[in-house]
């Protein structure tokens, strides 16, 4: 519009706009014009954008020339584009089939400029390239250098771990043992328990059961309630994931153990107040004008508006253990369950303990069984373990019936509206509307029906059921392929980090629910 109006437009900006819109040809034309009229006074980014546009258009040779021009004409202190050009050049060389040239480019860059932050990127890129070529030993060298020389970068440990999985799948257990050991010991590893767990599995496969038991026992000591420790316990007990249900016991008195919990709070946090601690809110909380407004909105049925003020209060007092406890009870009593759970969680955070290390009443506030009549009834209808369903609801919505995700999934069990339409047809649900998903009875009915569908599709495999519920059945079938029934290989094969994390968190929730509510 500016051009048509006779206004002058900066060709670099015009090229950049087209580049970001993936309009490669006009982007290329504008950027080439800009470089041509600028002499040597232009940013190095120009060459990088031109190279990437050429590559997108299939002109690899021209792209390579531009990258070499950038590297030749500019210096390391001229900006990040100079360093990025080396990485881009290596990637282009590999795409052209010159894999050894790509390694040479990356090796030279790391050797000459180890102080640049892109040197770690180069080692990672080289390791990924070597792994894609099936050269496990070469990849191991790159990932080891990355882990050793750039200790805060987690990609070194992640790369070593992936090579351990490759070696395990190939039944090369001595090599897998080495990689898992290095991954677990890498200082930049955000999840060392994974390497330790797989080291134990590798030792088992190598016929070293006693050594494996020692590794698993150590894992249990380090983080007894974490996913990998729980899986290690299952393996040692020869149990499949989500072992047979133990039954469900819901306390008849939902306040059972409350007095003991409040005495624990007094002693743990050296409170001057004495039980009962939550019959009323503390005066400063009760006088908060946000509370009166929230209570009025809640009474009027304006739940989401009320929640904004309730949540503001919860956040304001999240570092105050007594206030958080009082709010957890208050929110529970009015039915604002998610905020109640998060307030109870604040108490555990401030105490620095796991839920199973504290008093039962507080644990049940943090891990409740709300809507148990619906969950039990529909679980029985579809032969599902109600504790499994509770664990899923906890992860999906924290029992907030009006919860809506960024992807528009709704309700306790977070049903996506198009899926809800399909389920309503299958169940012949009367007078169904999308807004019905916010009703607990509808969400639980639809969610358990969907879980049952996934159970039938994947022969009752709980990990696969959860993966399908979160990541889709088609993806799940792909992830299952080649895992030979190994649930741990299946989890590692999942390419959606959210889905893998989803399964692990629900596994941990299930352990807590079994401990709190499982029949003796």
Short mmCIF file of N, CA, C and O in Angstrom, two decimals, residues 172-265:
data_model
loop_
_atom_site.label_atom_id
_atom_site.label_comp_id
_atom_site.label_asym_id
_atom_site.label_seq_id
_atom_site.Cartn_x
_atom_site.Cartn_y
_atom_site.Cartn_z
N UNK A 172 22.93 -53.72 22.37
CA UNK A 172 24.34 -53.49 22.67
C UNK A 172 24.40 -52.95 24.09
O UNK A 172 24.59 -51.75 24.33
N UNK A 173 24.25 -53.84 25.04
CA UNK A 173 24.08 -53.41 26.43
C UNK A 173 25.35 -52.83 27.05
O UNK A 173 25.25 -51.88 27.85
N UNK A 174 26.55 -53.31 26.72
CA UNK A 174 27.74 -52.64 27.28
C UNK A 174 27.84 -51.18 26.85
O UNK A 174 28.18 -50.32 27.66
N UNK A 175 27.55 -50.90 25.58
CA UNK A 175 27.60 -49.51 25.11
C UNK A 175 26.49 -48.70 25.77
O UNK A 175 26.71 -47.56 26.20
N UNK A 176 25.30 -49.28 25.87
CA UNK A 176 24.19 -48.58 26.52
C UNK A 176 24.54 -48.24 27.97
O UNK A 176 24.26 -47.14 28.45
N UNK A 177 25.18 -49.18 28.66
CA UNK A 177 25.57 -48.93 30.05
C UNK A 177 26.47 -47.71 30.17
O UNK A 177 26.29 -46.86 31.05
N UNK A 178 27.42 -47.60 29.26
CA UNK A 178 28.34 -46.46 29.29
C UNK A 178 27.63 -45.14 29.07
O UNK A 178 27.87 -44.16 29.79
N UNK A 179 26.74 -45.11 28.09
CA UNK A 179 26.04 -43.86 27.79
C UNK A 179 25.08 -43.46 28.91
O UNK A 179 24.99 -42.29 29.28
N UNK A 180 24.35 -44.42 29.45
CA UNK A 180 23.42 -44.09 30.52
C UNK A 180 24.18 -43.62 31.77
O UNK A 180 23.72 -42.71 32.47
N UNK A 181 25.32 -44.22 32.04
CA UNK A 181 26.14 -43.80 33.18
C UNK A 181 26.60 -42.36 33.01
O UNK A 181 26.49 -41.53 33.93
N UNK A 182 27.12 -42.04 31.81
CA UNK A 182 27.59 -40.67 31.57
C UNK A 182 26.43 -39.67 31.60
O UNK A 182 26.58 -38.56 32.10
N UNK A 183 25.28 -40.08 31.06
CA UNK A 183 24.13 -39.17 31.07
C UNK A 183 23.69 -38.88 32.49
O UNK A 183 23.38 -37.72 32.85
N UNK A 184 23.65 -39.90 33.33
CA UNK A 184 23.20 -39.71 34.71
C UNK A 184 24.17 -38.84 35.49
O UNK A 184 23.76 -38.10 36.40
N UNK A 185 25.45 -38.91 35.15
CA UNK A 185 26.46 -38.17 35.90
C UNK A 185 26.71 -36.77 35.37
O UNK A 185 27.37 -35.97 36.03
N UNK A 186 26.18 -36.44 34.19
CA UNK A 186 26.41 -35.13 33.59
C UNK A 186 25.80 -34.03 34.47
O UNK A 186 24.63 -34.12 34.87
N UNK A 187 26.58 -33.02 34.76
CA UNK A 187 26.11 -31.97 35.69
C UNK A 187 24.97 -31.15 35.12
O UNK A 187 24.18 -30.59 35.87
N UNK A 188 24.86 -31.09 33.81
CA UNK A 188 23.79 -30.30 33.19
C UNK A 188 22.52 -31.08 32.95
O UNK A 188 21.59 -30.56 32.33
N UNK A 189 22.45 -32.30 33.44
CA UNK A 189 21.28 -33.14 33.18
C UNK A 189 20.11 -32.71 34.07
O UNK A 189 20.19 -32.81 35.29
N UNK A 190 18.99 -32.25 33.47
CA UNK A 190 17.85 -31.84 34.29
C UNK A 190 17.07 -33.03 34.85
O UNK A 190 16.25 -32.85 35.75
N UNK A 191 17.32 -34.23 34.34
CA UNK A 191 16.57 -35.41 34.80
C UNK A 191 17.53 -36.61 34.93
O UNK A 191 17.45 -37.58 34.18
N UNK A 192 18.46 -36.54 35.90
CA UNK A 192 19.43 -37.64 36.04
C UNK A 192 18.79 -38.97 36.38
O UNK A 192 19.36 -40.03 36.11
N UNK A 193 17.55 -38.92 36.98
CA UNK A 193 16.90 -40.17 37.34
C UNK A 193 16.62 -41.04 36.12
O UNK A 193 16.62 -42.27 36.22
N UNK A 194 16.40 -40.41 34.97
CA UNK A 194 16.11 -41.19 33.76
C UNK A 194 17.30 -42.06 33.38
O UNK A 194 17.17 -43.25 33.07
N UNK A 195 18.50 -41.46 33.38
CA UNK A 195 19.69 -42.23 33.05
C UNK A 195 19.94 -43.34 34.05
O UNK A 195 20.32 -44.46 33.69
N UNK A 196 19.72 -43.05 35.33
CA UNK A 196 19.91 -44.06 36.37
C UNK A 196 18.92 -45.21 36.20
O UNK A 196 19.28 -46.40 36.31
N UNK A 197 17.66 -44.87 35.93
CA UNK A 197 16.64 -45.91 35.73
C UNK A 197 17.01 -46.81 34.56
O UNK A 197 16.95 -48.05 34.67
N UNK A 198 17.41 -46.21 33.43
CA UNK A 198 17.74 -47.02 32.27
C UNK A 198 19.05 -47.78 32.45
O UNK A 198 19.23 -48.85 31.86
N UNK A 199 19.93 -47.27 33.28
CA UNK A 199 21.12 -48.05 33.63
C UNK A 199 20.70 -49.32 34.34
O UNK A 199 21.21 -50.41 34.05
N UNK A 200 19.74 -49.19 35.26
CA UNK A 200 19.24 -50.39 35.94
C UNK A 200 18.61 -51.38 34.99
O UNK A 200 18.85 -52.59 35.07
N UNK A 201 17.80 -50.88 34.05
CA UNK A 201 17.19 -51.78 33.07
C UNK A 201 18.25 -52.46 32.21
O UNK A 201 18.13 -53.65 31.87
N UNK A 202 19.28 -51.71 31.86
CA UNK A 202 20.35 -52.27 31.03
C UNK A 202 21.09 -53.36 31.77
O UNK A 202 21.43 -54.42 31.21
N UNK A 203 21.37 -53.13 33.05
CA UNK A 203 22.06 -54.15 33.85
C UNK A 203 21.21 -55.41 33.97
O UNK A 203 21.74 -56.53 33.94
N UNK A 204 19.89 -55.24 34.09
CA UNK A 204 19.01 -56.41 34.12
C UNK A 204 19.12 -57.21 32.83
O UNK A 204 19.22 -58.44 32.84
N UNK A 205 19.09 -56.51 31.70
CA UNK A 205 19.20 -57.18 30.41
C UNK A 205 20.56 -57.85 30.22
O UNK A 205 20.68 -58.80 29.46
N UNK A 206 21.55 -57.35 30.93
CA UNK A 206 22.90 -57.93 30.84
C UNK A 206 23.07 -59.12 31.79
O UNK A 206 24.17 -59.68 31.87
N UNK A 207 22.01 -59.46 32.51
CA UNK A 207 22.08 -60.59 33.43
C UNK A 207 22.72 -60.24 34.77
O UNK A 207 23.10 -61.13 35.52
N UNK A 208 22.80 -58.96 35.09
CA UNK A 208 23.43 -58.51 36.33
C UNK A 208 22.34 -58.00 37.28
O UNK A 208 22.26 -56.82 37.60
N UNK A 209 21.52 -58.91 37.72
CA UNK A 209 20.34 -58.56 38.52
C UNK A 209 20.72 -57.89 39.84
O UNK A 209 20.05 -56.95 40.29
N UNK A 210 21.78 -58.34 40.46
CA UNK A 210 22.18 -57.78 41.75
C UNK A 210 22.64 -56.33 41.58
O UNK A 210 22.28 -55.46 42.39
N UNK A 211 23.43 -56.07 40.54
CA UNK A 211 23.86 -54.70 40.28
C UNK A 211 22.67 -53.81 39.94
O UNK A 211 22.60 -52.66 40.38
N UNK A 212 21.74 -54.36 39.17
CA UNK A 212 20.53 -53.59 38.81
C UNK A 212 19.74 -53.24 40.06
O UNK A 212 19.25 -52.10 40.20
N UNK A 213 19.60 -54.18 40.97
CA UNK A 213 18.86 -53.92 42.20
C UNK A 213 19.49 -52.80 43.00
O UNK A 213 18.80 -51.95 43.57
N UNK A 214 20.83 -52.76 43.03
CA UNK A 214 21.52 -51.69 43.73
C UNK A 214 21.23 -50.34 43.12
O UNK A 214 21.03 -49.35 43.83
N UNK A 215 21.22 -50.28 41.78
CA UNK A 215 20.93 -49.03 41.08
C UNK A 215 19.49 -48.60 41.36
O UNK A 215 19.22 -47.43 41.66
N UNK A 216 18.55 -49.53 41.26
CA UNK A 216 17.15 -49.21 41.52
C UNK A 216 16.93 -48.76 42.96
O UNK A 216 16.16 -47.83 43.23
N UNK A 217 17.60 -49.43 43.90
CA UNK A 217 17.46 -49.05 45.31
C UNK A 217 17.98 -47.63 45.54
O UNK A 217 17.38 -46.85 46.28
N UNK A 218 19.09 -47.30 44.90
CA UNK A 218 19.64 -45.95 45.03
C UNK A 218 18.67 -44.91 44.47
O UNK A 218 18.50 -43.83 45.04
N UNK A 219 18.02 -45.26 43.36
CA UNK A 219 17.04 -44.36 42.76
C UNK A 219 15.88 -44.12 43.71
O UNK A 219 15.39 -42.99 43.84
N UNK A 220 15.45 -45.16 44.38
CA UNK A 220 14.35 -45.05 45.32
C UNK A 220 14.72 -44.18 46.51
O UNK A 220 13.90 -43.42 47.03
N UNK A 221 15.97 -44.25 46.93
CA UNK A 221 16.43 -43.43 48.05
C UNK A 221 16.47 -41.96 47.65
O UNK A 221 16.08 -41.07 48.41
N UNK A 222 16.93 -41.68 46.43
CA UNK A 222 17.08 -40.30 45.97
C UNK A 222 15.74 -39.59 45.80
O UNK A 222 15.59 -38.43 46.19
N UNK A 223 14.76 -40.27 45.22
CA UNK A 223 13.46 -39.65 44.96
C UNK A 223 12.39 -40.72 44.98
O UNK A 223 11.91 -41.16 43.93
N UNK A 224 11.99 -41.17 46.16
CA UNK A 224 11.13 -42.35 46.27
C UNK A 224 9.77 -42.21 45.62
O UNK A 224 9.15 -43.23 45.27
N UNK A 225 9.28 -40.99 45.45
CA UNK A 225 7.94 -40.81 44.89
C UNK A 225 7.97 -40.28 43.46
O UNK A 225 6.93 -39.89 42.93
N UNK A 226 9.14 -40.25 42.85
CA UNK A 226 9.27 -39.80 41.47
C UNK A 226 8.93 -40.91 40.49
O UNK A 226 8.96 -42.11 40.83
N UNK A 227 8.64 -40.53 39.28
CA UNK A 227 8.21 -41.49 38.26
C UNK A 227 9.20 -42.64 38.09
O UNK A 227 8.80 -43.81 38.09
N UNK A 228 10.48 -42.34 37.94
CA UNK A 228 11.44 -43.41 37.64
C UNK A 228 11.64 -44.33 38.83
O UNK A 228 11.83 -45.54 38.66
N UNK A 229 11.58 -43.78 40.05
CA UNK A 229 11.68 -44.65 41.22
C UNK A 229 10.47 -45.57 41.31
O UNK A 229 10.59 -46.76 41.65
N UNK A 230 9.29 -45.05 41.00
CA UNK A 230 8.08 -45.87 41.03
C UNK A 230 8.14 -46.96 39.97
O UNK A 230 7.74 -48.11 40.22
N UNK A 231 8.64 -46.62 38.79
CA UNK A 231 8.78 -47.65 37.75
C UNK A 231 9.81 -48.70 38.18
O UNK A 231 9.63 -49.90 37.91
N UNK A 232 10.87 -48.25 38.82
CA UNK A 232 11.88 -49.20 39.29
C UNK A 232 11.27 -50.17 40.30
O UNK A 232 11.54 -51.38 40.27
N UNK A 233 10.44 -49.65 41.19
CA UNK A 233 9.77 -50.52 42.17
C UNK A 233 8.86 -51.53 41.47
O UNK A 233 8.80 -52.70 41.86
N UNK A 234 8.16 -51.07 40.42
CA UNK A 234 7.30 -51.99 39.67
C UNK A 234 8.12 -53.11 39.03
O UNK A 234 7.72 -54.28 39.05
N UNK A 235 9.24 -52.73 38.43
CA UNK A 235 10.08 -53.73 37.75
C UNK A 235 10.60 -54.74 38.77
O UNK A 235 10.60 -55.96 38.52
N UNK A 236 11.04 -54.25 39.92
CA UNK A 236 11.55 -55.17 40.93
C UNK A 236 10.46 -56.09 41.47
O UNK A 236 10.73 -57.22 41.87
N UNK A 237 9.21 -55.59 41.48
CA UNK A 237 8.08 -56.41 41.95
C UNK A 237 7.44 -57.19 40.81
O UNK A 237 6.43 -57.88 41.02
N UNK A 238 8.03 -57.08 39.61
CA UNK A 238 7.50 -57.75 38.42
C UNK A 238 6.05 -57.37 38.15
O UNK A 238 5.20 -58.21 37.84
N UNK A 239 5.76 -56.06 38.28
CA UNK A 239 4.42 -55.55 38.04
C UNK A 239 4.40 -54.68 36.79
O UNK A 239 5.35 -53.95 36.51
N UNK A 240 3.29 -54.73 36.07
CA UNK A 240 3.11 -53.87 34.91
C UNK A 240 2.71 -52.48 35.39
O UNK A 240 2.27 -52.31 36.53
N UNK A 241 2.87 -51.44 34.56
CA UNK A 241 2.44 -50.10 34.96
C UNK A 241 0.96 -50.06 35.33
O UNK A 241 0.14 -50.72 34.70
N UNK A 242 0.65 -49.28 36.34
CA UNK A 242 -0.72 -49.19 36.84
C UNK A 242 -1.25 -50.59 37.14
O UNK A 242 -2.16 -51.10 36.49
N UNK A 243 -0.62 -51.22 38.13
CA UNK A 243 -0.98 -52.59 38.50
C UNK A 243 -2.47 -52.69 38.82
O UNK A 243 -3.16 -51.69 38.95
N UNK A 244 -2.94 -53.91 38.94
CA UNK A 244 -4.37 -54.15 39.17
C UNK A 244 -4.89 -53.25 40.28
O UNK A 244 -4.23 -53.06 41.30
N UNK A 245 -6.08 -52.68 40.12
CA UNK A 245 -6.62 -51.75 41.12
C UNK A 245 -6.76 -52.40 42.49
O UNK A 245 -7.04 -53.59 42.61
N UNK A 246 -6.56 -51.59 43.51
CA UNK A 246 -6.64 -52.09 44.88
C UNK A 246 -7.97 -51.74 45.53
O UNK A 246 -8.19 -52.04 46.70
N UNK A 247 -8.87 -51.11 44.79
CA UNK A 247 -10.14 -50.68 45.36
C UNK A 247 -10.05 -49.26 45.88
O UNK A 247 -8.97 -48.68 45.99
N UNK A 248 -11.19 -48.70 46.22
CA UNK A 248 -11.26 -47.31 46.62
C UNK A 248 -12.00 -47.18 47.95
O UNK A 248 -13.09 -47.73 48.12
N UNK A 249 -11.40 -46.48 48.89
CA UNK A 249 -12.03 -46.18 50.17
C UNK A 249 -12.07 -44.67 50.35
O UNK A 249 -11.01 -44.03 50.45
N UNK A 250 -13.25 -44.10 50.37
CA UNK A 250 -13.42 -42.66 50.59
C UNK A 250 -13.83 -42.45 52.04
O UNK A 250 -14.83 -43.03 52.49
N UNK A 251 -13.08 -41.67 52.81
CA UNK A 251 -13.45 -41.46 54.22
C UNK A 251 -14.86 -40.92 54.35
O UNK A 251 -15.27 -40.01 53.63
N UNK A 252 -15.63 -41.48 55.27
CA UNK A 252 -17.00 -41.02 55.48
C UNK A 252 -17.03 -39.59 56.00
O UNK A 252 -17.93 -38.82 55.66
N UNK A 253 -16.04 -39.23 56.79
CA UNK A 253 -15.92 -37.88 57.33
C UNK A 253 -14.82 -37.17 56.57
O UNK A 253 -13.64 -37.51 56.71
N UNK A 254 -15.19 -36.19 55.77
CA UNK A 254 -14.16 -35.53 54.94
C UNK A 254 -13.20 -34.71 55.78
O UNK A 254 -12.15 -34.29 55.29
N UNK A 255 -13.53 -34.46 57.07
CA UNK A 255 -12.64 -33.73 57.95
C UNK A 255 -11.86 -34.64 58.89
O UNK A 255 -11.24 -34.17 59.86
N UNK A 256 -11.88 -35.93 58.62
CA UNK A 256 -11.14 -36.86 59.47
C UNK A 256 -9.66 -36.49 59.48
O UNK A 256 -9.05 -36.25 58.44
N UNK A 257 -9.10 -36.41 60.67
CA UNK A 257 -7.68 -36.08 60.81
C UNK A 257 -7.37 -34.60 60.77
O UNK A 257 -6.21 -34.20 60.81
N UNK A 258 -8.43 -33.77 60.78
CA UNK A 258 -8.21 -32.33 60.67
C UNK A 258 -7.49 -31.77 61.91
O UNK A 258 -6.59 -30.93 61.80
N UNK A 259 -7.88 -32.24 63.07
CA UNK A 259 -7.25 -31.74 64.30
C UNK A 259 -5.77 -32.06 64.33
O UNK A 259 -4.93 -31.21 64.69
N UNK A 260 -5.42 -33.27 63.93
CA UNK A 260 -4.01 -33.67 63.90
C UNK A 260 -3.22 -32.82 62.89
O UNK A 260 -2.07 -32.44 63.14
N UNK A 261 -3.85 -32.54 61.75
CA UNK A 261 -3.19 -31.73 60.74
C UNK A 261 -2.92 -30.32 61.26
O UNK A 261 -1.84 -29.76 61.05
N UNK A 262 -3.89 -29.76 61.97
CA UNK A 262 -3.71 -28.39 62.46
C UNK A 262 -2.66 -28.32 63.55
O UNK A 262 -1.90 -27.34 63.64
N UNK A 263 -2.55 -29.36 64.35
CA UNK A 263 -1.47 -29.40 65.33
C UNK A 263 -0.12 -29.52 64.63
O UNK A 263 0.88 -28.90 65.04
N UNK A 264 -0.08 -30.29 63.55
CA UNK A 264 1.15 -30.41 62.75
C UNK A 264 1.54 -29.06 62.18
O UNK A 264 2.73 -28.69 62.17
N UNK A 265 0.56 -28.29 61.70
CA UNK A 265 0.85 -26.96 61.16
C UNK A 265 1.45 -26.05 62.24
O UNK A 265 2.42 -25.32 61.98
#
